[in-house]
Amino acid sequence: MRKCTVRAGSNIAFIKYWGVADPALNLPLSNSISMTLADAYTVTTVAWEERPAQARGEAPDEIVLDGVRLEGEAAQRIVAHLDRLRALAQVDWRARVVSQNNFPAAAGIASSASGFAALTVAGCRALGLELSPTRLSALARRGSGSACRSIFGGFVEWEQGHDDTTSVARPLFPAEHWDLHDVVAVVSRAAKAVSSAGGHQVAATSPFNAARIASLPPLLATVRDAIAARDISRLGPAIEQDALAMHGVMMTSHPSLLYWQPGTVEVLHAVRRWRQEEGLAVYFTIDAGPNVHLICEQDQVGPVVQRLQQLASVQQILVSGPGPGPVELDEHLF
Ligand code: PMV
């Protein structure tokens, strides 16, 4: 039995990945930039049983996520990823995977990013595959696009690329570069009607999609420069603009994806009020869900959390700073 356990952080995108040029390879329509999170992570143990799995129909891969055994379709996306790893190592072994998130599934933090990053690194290491971080990034991308960014710590850019090997993430700055925080305001725990995987495929049906993509090069440059200069007053407006542009695309695609809930709008208005009336340096971004990520420097976290607690629609608050890339752990989950 070959076993490996890895912890990988989720990430929050400042310039979003939305829409695919190639749904099989998860090739995006543009670059994206994110921060890997220290305090929202997945721990995954992968064990390979070194025996041919001709009988895999009888004894399929065993996958347990947050204590629940995944069967059928729920397991399929992970089995497909395990198949990629098996093909690389040229083996036909059965896998046992146990994975644990330290954050609630419906908290609006991307568990697919940390999950597929941890699965890729643990799975490859347990197979004895020595892949460079860049190759791991390409492989993680096949599982979930945003997972390619969680292969690196700190501030990360995913290069759009044009094929399987060129569409990879690269580190911009390590986590120590800037003590930026993500304060997640959970306003709804309702399950998503449409997953991001489904959403990427319909992005191009929005008349605004092409305009958003065309607007990104200068916005990406602003975000890169603002991170380099640790300048929240330049970063903030750019991330708000792209989050709203992405949701404009979502709302106007076919089918229309309306992820916002009343609480989402309450938090968006509050953030702008705190900035304008109280001078708080806090800005928002929103992923494919109703919850709002508030981005601020460390010294603003206290005042932001205190104000969020006063809002009727905020059910839970999660805080994370920037974190490292995947880390191998000595302690296994089984
Ligand atoms: O990796 P996916 O397919 O779950 O897509 C992530 C999409 C967003 O979270 C909305 C944006 C992003 O870049 O993380």
Short mmCIF file of C-alpha atoms and ligand atoms in Angstrom, two decimals:
data_model
loop_
_atom_site.label_atom_id
_atom_site.label_comp_id
_atom_site.label_asym_id
_atom_site.label_seq_id
_atom_site.Cartn_x
_atom_site.Cartn_y
_atom_site.Cartn_z
CA MET A 1 0.00 0.00 0.00
CA ARG A 2 1.33 3.42 -0.93
CA LYS A 3 -0.11 6.28 1.01
CA CYS A 4 0.30 10.07 1.16
CA THR A 5 -1.54 12.88 2.97
CA VAL A 6 -1.54 16.49 1.83
CA ARG A 7 -3.14 19.71 3.07
CA ALA A 8 -3.97 22.33 0.42
CA GLY A 9 -5.52 25.77 0.88
CA SER A 10 -8.49 27.05 -1.05
CA ASN A 11 -8.08 30.32 -2.92
CA ILE A 12 -10.08 33.47 -3.53
CA ALA A 13 -9.86 34.97 -7.02
CA PHE A 14 -9.34 38.72 -7.44
CA ILE A 15 -9.76 38.43 -11.22
CA LYS A 16 -12.10 35.52 -11.87
CA TYR A 17 -12.03 32.44 -14.03
CA TRP A 18 -15.45 32.24 -15.64
CA GLY A 19 -16.18 30.45 -18.91
CA VAL A 20 -14.25 27.72 -20.69
CA ALA A 21 -12.63 27.64 -24.12
CA ASP A 22 -12.34 23.84 -23.81
CA PRO A 23 -14.57 22.07 -21.29
CA ALA A 24 -12.66 18.76 -21.47
CA LEU A 25 -9.33 20.40 -20.62
CA ASN A 26 -10.72 23.26 -18.52
CA LEU A 27 -8.93 25.86 -20.65
CA PRO A 28 -10.13 29.31 -19.55
CA LEU A 29 -11.01 32.37 -21.63
CA SER A 30 -8.51 34.60 -19.79
CA ASN A 31 -5.86 34.71 -17.07
CA SER A 32 -7.03 34.90 -13.46
CA ILE A 33 -5.32 36.00 -10.22
CA SER A 34 -5.95 34.71 -6.70
CA MET A 35 -4.71 34.49 -3.13
CA THR A 36 -4.25 31.03 -1.61
CA LEU A 37 -5.89 30.81 1.81
CA ALA A 38 -4.17 29.66 5.03
CA ASP A 39 -7.25 28.95 7.11
CA ALA A 40 -9.65 27.33 4.62
CA TYR A 41 -8.13 24.04 3.51
CA THR A 42 -8.67 20.41 2.58
CA VAL A 43 -6.67 17.51 4.01
CA THR A 44 -6.66 14.44 1.76
CA THR A 45 -5.15 10.98 2.23
CA VAL A 46 -4.77 8.84 -0.87
CA ALA A 47 -3.78 5.18 -0.64
CA TRP A 48 -3.19 2.98 -3.68
CA GLU A 49 -3.65 -0.75 -3.38
CA GLU A 50 -0.94 -2.31 -5.46
CA ARG A 51 -3.04 -4.88 -7.19
CA PRO A 52 -4.55 -4.78 -10.64
CA ALA A 53 -8.08 -3.55 -10.44
CA GLN A 54 -9.59 -5.57 -13.27
CA ALA A 55 -12.34 -6.21 -10.81
CA ARG A 56 -12.78 -2.49 -10.27
CA GLY A 57 -16.45 -2.91 -11.09
CA GLU A 58 -16.77 -5.01 -7.95
CA ALA A 59 -14.39 -3.02 -5.78
CA PRO A 60 -14.42 0.55 -7.08
CA ASP A 61 -12.33 3.35 -5.68
CA GLU A 62 -13.49 4.22 -2.20
CA ILE A 63 -14.02 7.96 -1.70
CA VAL A 64 -15.09 9.51 1.59
CA LEU A 65 -15.62 13.28 1.72
CA ASP A 66 -16.32 14.96 5.06
CA GLY A 67 -17.38 11.61 6.50
CA VAL A 68 -19.75 10.70 3.66
CA ARG A 69 -19.01 7.84 1.24
CA LEU A 70 -19.52 9.12 -2.30
CA GLU A 71 -21.32 6.83 -4.72
CA GLY A 72 -22.27 6.96 -8.40
CA GLU A 73 -22.30 10.39 -9.99
CA ALA A 74 -21.01 12.18 -6.90
CA ALA A 75 -17.87 10.03 -7.01
CA GLN A 76 -17.48 10.20 -10.79
CA ARG A 77 -15.60 13.49 -10.98
CA ILE A 78 -13.03 12.22 -8.47
CA VAL A 79 -12.74 8.79 -10.10
CA ALA A 80 -12.11 10.57 -13.44
CA HIS A 81 -9.25 12.44 -11.76
CA LEU A 82 -7.86 9.23 -10.24
CA ASP A 83 -7.96 7.77 -13.78
CA ARG A 84 -5.71 10.64 -14.96
CA LEU A 85 -3.21 9.80 -12.23
CA ARG A 86 -3.38 6.07 -13.02
CA ALA A 87 -2.77 6.80 -16.71
CA LEU A 88 0.30 8.92 -15.87
CA ALA A 89 1.79 6.22 -13.64
CA GLN A 90 0.66 3.49 -16.03
CA VAL A 91 -0.95 1.46 -13.28
CA ASP A 92 -4.43 0.10 -12.75
CA TRP A 93 -4.61 0.23 -9.00
CA ARG A 94 -7.57 0.81 -6.75
CA ALA A 95 -7.54 4.00 -4.67
CA ARG A 96 -8.88 4.80 -1.25
CA VAL A 97 -9.42 8.52 -0.70
CA VAL A 98 -10.46 10.22 2.52
CA SER A 99 -10.84 13.99 2.40
CA GLN A 100 -11.76 16.52 5.06
CA ASN A 101 -12.52 20.23 4.66
CA ASN A 102 -11.97 22.50 7.66
CA PHE A 103 -14.76 24.80 6.45
CA PRO A 104 -18.46 24.08 5.89
CA ALA A 105 -19.27 22.92 2.37
CA ALA A 106 -21.85 25.65 1.76
CA ALA A 107 -19.74 28.50 3.14
CA GLY A 108 -19.00 29.97 -0.28
CA ILE A 109 -15.38 28.92 -0.17
CA ALA A 110 -14.26 26.84 -3.11
CA SER A 111 -13.73 23.33 -1.78
CA SER A 112 -13.11 22.08 -5.33
CA ALA A 113 -9.94 24.22 -5.53
CA SER A 114 -8.37 22.93 -2.32
CA GLY A 115 -9.85 19.46 -2.81
CA PHE A 116 -8.45 18.82 -6.28
CA ALA A 117 -5.10 20.42 -5.37
CA ALA A 118 -4.75 18.11 -2.33
CA LEU A 119 -5.96 15.06 -4.29
CA THR A 120 -3.52 15.72 -7.15
CA VAL A 121 -0.45 16.19 -4.95
CA ALA A 122 -1.24 13.34 -2.51
CA GLY A 123 -2.28 10.99 -5.31
CA CYS A 124 0.86 11.64 -7.38
CA ARG A 125 3.24 11.39 -4.43
CA ALA A 126 1.67 8.15 -3.26
CA LEU A 127 2.24 6.77 -6.77
CA GLY A 128 5.89 7.84 -6.67
CA LEU A 129 5.35 10.34 -9.51
CA GLU A 130 7.83 13.21 -9.18
CA LEU A 131 6.05 16.03 -10.99
CA SER A 132 7.12 19.68 -11.01
CA PRO A 133 4.68 22.16 -9.44
CA THR A 134 3.88 23.38 -12.96
CA ARG A 135 2.88 19.89 -14.09
CA LEU A 136 0.90 19.38 -10.90
CA SER A 137 -0.87 22.66 -11.66
CA ALA A 138 -1.85 21.46 -15.16
CA LEU A 139 -3.09 18.18 -13.71
CA ALA A 140 -5.08 19.83 -10.90
CA ARG A 141 -6.69 22.13 -13.51
CA ARG A 142 -8.28 19.10 -15.19
CA GLY A 143 -10.12 18.30 -11.92
CA SER A 144 -11.29 21.86 -11.30
CA GLY A 145 -9.96 24.95 -13.05
CA SER A 146 -9.37 27.01 -9.92
CA ALA A 147 -7.45 24.10 -8.33
CA CYS A 148 -4.45 24.86 -10.57
CA ARG A 149 -3.91 28.07 -8.55
CA SER A 150 -3.97 26.26 -5.18
CA ILE A 151 -0.80 24.35 -6.19
CA PHE A 152 1.06 27.53 -5.20
CA GLY A 153 0.96 29.57 -2.03
CA GLY A 154 0.47 33.32 -1.68
CA PHE A 155 -0.52 35.38 -4.72
CA VAL A 156 -0.92 33.37 -7.90
CA GLU A 157 -1.70 33.96 -11.58
CA TRP A 158 -3.18 31.29 -13.84
CA GLU A 159 -1.93 31.81 -17.37
CA GLN A 160 -4.72 31.13 -19.84
CA GLY A 161 -2.41 29.16 -22.16
CA HIS A 162 -3.62 27.34 -25.24
CA ASP A 163 -3.27 23.65 -24.42
CA ASP A 164 -2.93 21.18 -21.57
CA THR A 165 0.70 22.03 -20.78
CA THR A 166 0.61 25.83 -21.20
CA SER A 167 -2.53 26.56 -19.16
CA VAL A 168 -0.93 26.59 -15.70
CA ALA A 169 -0.60 28.77 -12.63
CA ARG A 170 2.57 30.50 -11.48
CA PRO A 171 3.38 32.20 -8.19
CA LEU A 172 3.49 36.02 -8.21
CA PHE A 173 4.43 36.63 -4.56
CA PRO A 174 4.69 34.37 -1.49
CA ALA A 175 2.13 34.56 1.32
CA GLU A 176 4.52 36.66 3.46
CA HIS A 177 4.46 39.43 0.86
CA TRP A 178 1.18 40.98 2.05
CA ASP A 179 -1.03 40.23 5.05
CA LEU A 180 -4.28 40.56 3.16
CA HIS A 181 -7.37 38.85 4.58
CA ASP A 182 -10.52 37.27 3.23
CA VAL A 183 -13.48 37.78 5.59
CA VAL A 184 -16.35 35.62 4.32
CA ALA A 185 -19.86 36.79 5.17
CA VAL A 186 -22.10 33.72 4.95
CA VAL A 187 -25.62 34.95 4.13
CA SER A 188 -27.15 31.73 2.84
CA ARG A 189 -26.41 28.05 3.11
CA ALA A 190 -28.81 27.08 0.32
CA ALA A 191 -27.25 24.65 -2.15
CA LYS A 192 -26.34 26.13 -5.53
CA ALA A 193 -28.87 25.59 -8.31
CA VAL A 194 -26.09 25.45 -10.91
CA SER A 195 -22.54 24.31 -10.20
CA SER A 196 -19.59 26.35 -11.47
CA ALA A 197 -18.80 23.49 -13.87
CA GLY A 198 -22.22 23.99 -15.50
CA GLY A 199 -21.86 27.78 -15.35
CA HIS A 200 -18.54 27.84 -17.24
CA GLN A 201 -20.23 26.12 -20.16
CA VAL A 202 -22.98 28.72 -20.55
CA ALA A 203 -20.87 31.88 -19.99
CA ALA A 204 -20.47 32.42 -23.74
CA THR A 205 -24.27 32.65 -24.15
CA SER A 206 -24.21 36.02 -22.37
CA PRO A 207 -23.86 39.06 -24.68
CA PHE A 208 -21.63 40.56 -21.96
CA ASN A 209 -19.13 37.70 -21.86
CA ALA A 210 -16.97 38.89 -24.76
CA ALA A 211 -16.96 42.44 -23.36
CA ARG A 212 -15.85 41.24 -19.93
CA ILE A 213 -13.04 39.12 -21.40
CA ALA A 214 -11.91 42.04 -23.59
CA SER A 215 -11.82 44.33 -20.55
CA LEU A 216 -9.54 42.05 -18.53
CA PRO A 217 -5.96 42.78 -19.73
CA PRO A 218 -5.76 46.25 -18.11
CA LEU A 219 -7.60 44.98 -15.02
CA LEU A 220 -5.16 42.07 -14.64
CA ALA A 221 -2.27 44.55 -14.92
CA THR A 222 -3.82 46.75 -12.22
CA VAL A 223 -4.25 43.78 -9.88
CA ARG A 224 -0.68 42.56 -10.49
CA ASP A 225 0.71 46.07 -9.83
CA ALA A 226 -1.50 46.66 -6.78
CA ILE A 227 -0.37 43.37 -5.21
CA ALA A 228 3.28 44.20 -5.99
CA ALA A 229 2.85 47.61 -4.31
CA ARG A 230 0.60 46.24 -1.52
CA ASP A 231 -1.89 48.94 -2.46
CA ILE A 232 -5.44 48.01 -1.34
CA SER A 233 -6.88 51.26 -2.71
CA ARG A 234 -5.89 50.14 -6.24
CA LEU A 235 -6.62 46.44 -5.76
CA GLY A 236 -10.07 46.92 -4.26
CA PRO A 237 -11.89 48.78 -7.07
CA ALA A 238 -10.47 46.33 -9.65
CA ILE A 239 -11.68 43.23 -7.79
CA GLU A 240 -15.13 44.72 -7.23
CA GLN A 241 -15.40 45.61 -10.90
CA ASP A 242 -14.55 42.09 -12.05
CA ALA A 243 -16.77 40.37 -9.51
CA LEU A 244 -19.71 42.52 -10.69
CA ALA A 245 -18.81 41.96 -14.35
CA MET A 246 -18.70 38.19 -13.80
CA HIS A 247 -22.08 38.24 -12.06
CA GLY A 248 -23.42 40.38 -14.93
CA VAL A 249 -22.34 37.60 -17.29
CA MET A 250 -23.89 34.98 -15.03
CA MET A 251 -27.22 36.82 -14.76
CA THR A 252 -27.46 37.36 -18.52
CA SER A 253 -26.43 33.88 -19.70
CA HIS A 254 -28.86 31.18 -20.85
CA PRO A 255 -29.97 29.81 -18.52
CA SER A 256 -29.64 32.88 -16.33
CA LEU A 257 -27.64 32.27 -13.16
CA LEU A 258 -28.74 34.44 -10.28
CA TYR A 259 -26.54 33.46 -7.34
CA TRP A 260 -27.36 36.51 -5.19
CA GLN A 261 -29.73 36.44 -2.26
CA PRO A 262 -31.14 39.48 -0.41
CA GLY A 263 -28.30 39.14 2.12
CA THR A 264 -25.73 39.42 -0.67
CA VAL A 265 -27.05 42.87 -1.61
CA GLU A 266 -27.24 43.94 2.03
CA VAL A 267 -23.51 43.18 2.48
CA LEU A 268 -22.50 44.86 -0.81
CA HIS A 269 -24.23 48.11 0.21
CA ALA A 270 -22.79 47.91 3.71
CA VAL A 271 -19.23 47.54 2.41
CA ARG A 272 -19.59 50.66 0.27
CA ARG A 273 -21.19 52.57 3.15
CA TRP A 274 -18.38 51.63 5.56
CA ARG A 275 -15.85 52.76 2.98
CA GLN A 276 -17.55 56.04 2.15
CA GLU A 277 -18.83 57.04 5.56
CA GLU A 278 -16.23 55.53 7.87
CA GLY A 279 -13.12 55.28 5.70
CA LEU A 280 -12.77 51.53 6.16
CA ALA A 281 -10.44 50.08 3.50
CA VAL A 282 -12.54 47.03 2.65
CA TYR A 283 -13.69 45.72 -0.74
CA PHE A 284 -15.85 42.83 -1.88
CA THR A 285 -15.71 39.94 -4.28
CA ILE A 286 -18.24 37.13 -4.86
CA ASP A 287 -17.77 33.65 -6.34
CA ALA A 288 -20.45 31.40 -7.82
CA GLY A 289 -22.70 31.68 -4.79
CA PRO A 290 -24.52 34.14 -2.53
CA ASN A 291 -21.83 34.70 0.09
CA VAL A 292 -19.62 37.77 0.03
CA HIS A 293 -15.84 37.75 0.46
CA LEU A 294 -14.57 40.97 2.06
CA ILE A 295 -10.94 41.71 1.29
CA CYS A 296 -8.96 43.96 3.63
CA GLU A 297 -5.59 44.29 5.34
CA GLN A 298 -5.02 42.62 8.69
CA ASP A 299 -5.63 45.76 10.79
CA GLN A 300 -9.14 46.15 9.35
CA VAL A 301 -10.29 42.59 10.10
CA GLY A 302 -11.53 43.43 13.62
CA PRO A 303 -13.62 46.46 12.59
CA VAL A 304 -15.01 44.59 9.56
CA VAL A 305 -16.04 41.52 11.60
CA GLN A 306 -17.60 43.73 14.26
CA ARG A 307 -19.73 45.53 11.65
CA LEU A 308 -20.69 42.31 9.85
CA GLN A 309 -22.02 40.94 13.14
CA GLN A 310 -24.55 43.79 13.19
CA LEU A 311 -26.09 42.83 9.83
CA ALA A 312 -29.30 40.82 10.06
CA SER A 313 -28.51 38.55 7.09
CA VAL A 314 -25.02 37.46 8.15
CA GLN A 315 -25.24 33.94 9.60
CA GLN A 316 -21.56 33.12 9.96
CA ILE A 317 -18.19 34.80 9.44
CA LEU A 318 -14.99 33.03 8.39
CA VAL A 319 -11.59 34.73 8.28
CA SER A 320 -8.45 33.67 6.45
CA GLY A 321 -5.08 35.18 5.67
CA PRO A 322 -2.76 34.21 2.81
CA GLY A 323 -1.33 30.71 3.04
CA PRO A 324 1.27 28.33 1.65
CA GLY A 325 1.02 25.84 -1.21
CA PRO A 326 0.23 22.17 -0.54
CA VAL A 327 2.01 20.65 2.46
CA GLU A 328 2.65 16.95 3.02
CA LEU A 329 1.55 15.76 6.48
CA ASP A 330 2.93 12.86 8.52
CA GLU A 331 -0.42 12.03 10.04
CA HIS A 332 -2.83 10.16 7.74
CA LEU A 333 -6.64 10.26 7.87
CA PHE A 334 -6.80 6.42 7.92
O1 PMV B 1 -12.78 25.84 -10.48
P1 PMV B 1 -14.24 26.04 -10.66
O2 PMV B 1 -14.74 25.33 -11.89
O3 PMV B 1 -15.02 25.72 -9.44
O4 PMV B 1 -14.50 27.58 -10.99
C1 PMV B 1 -14.29 28.63 -10.07
C2 PMV B 1 -15.08 29.82 -10.46
C3 PMV B 1 -15.02 31.01 -9.52
O5 PMV B 1 -14.80 30.61 -8.20
C4 PMV B 1 -16.38 31.71 -9.60
C5 PMV B 1 -13.97 32.01 -9.94
C6 PMV B 1 -12.53 31.65 -9.66
O6 PMV B 1 -11.67 32.09 -10.45
O7 PMV B 1 -12.24 31.00 -8.64
#
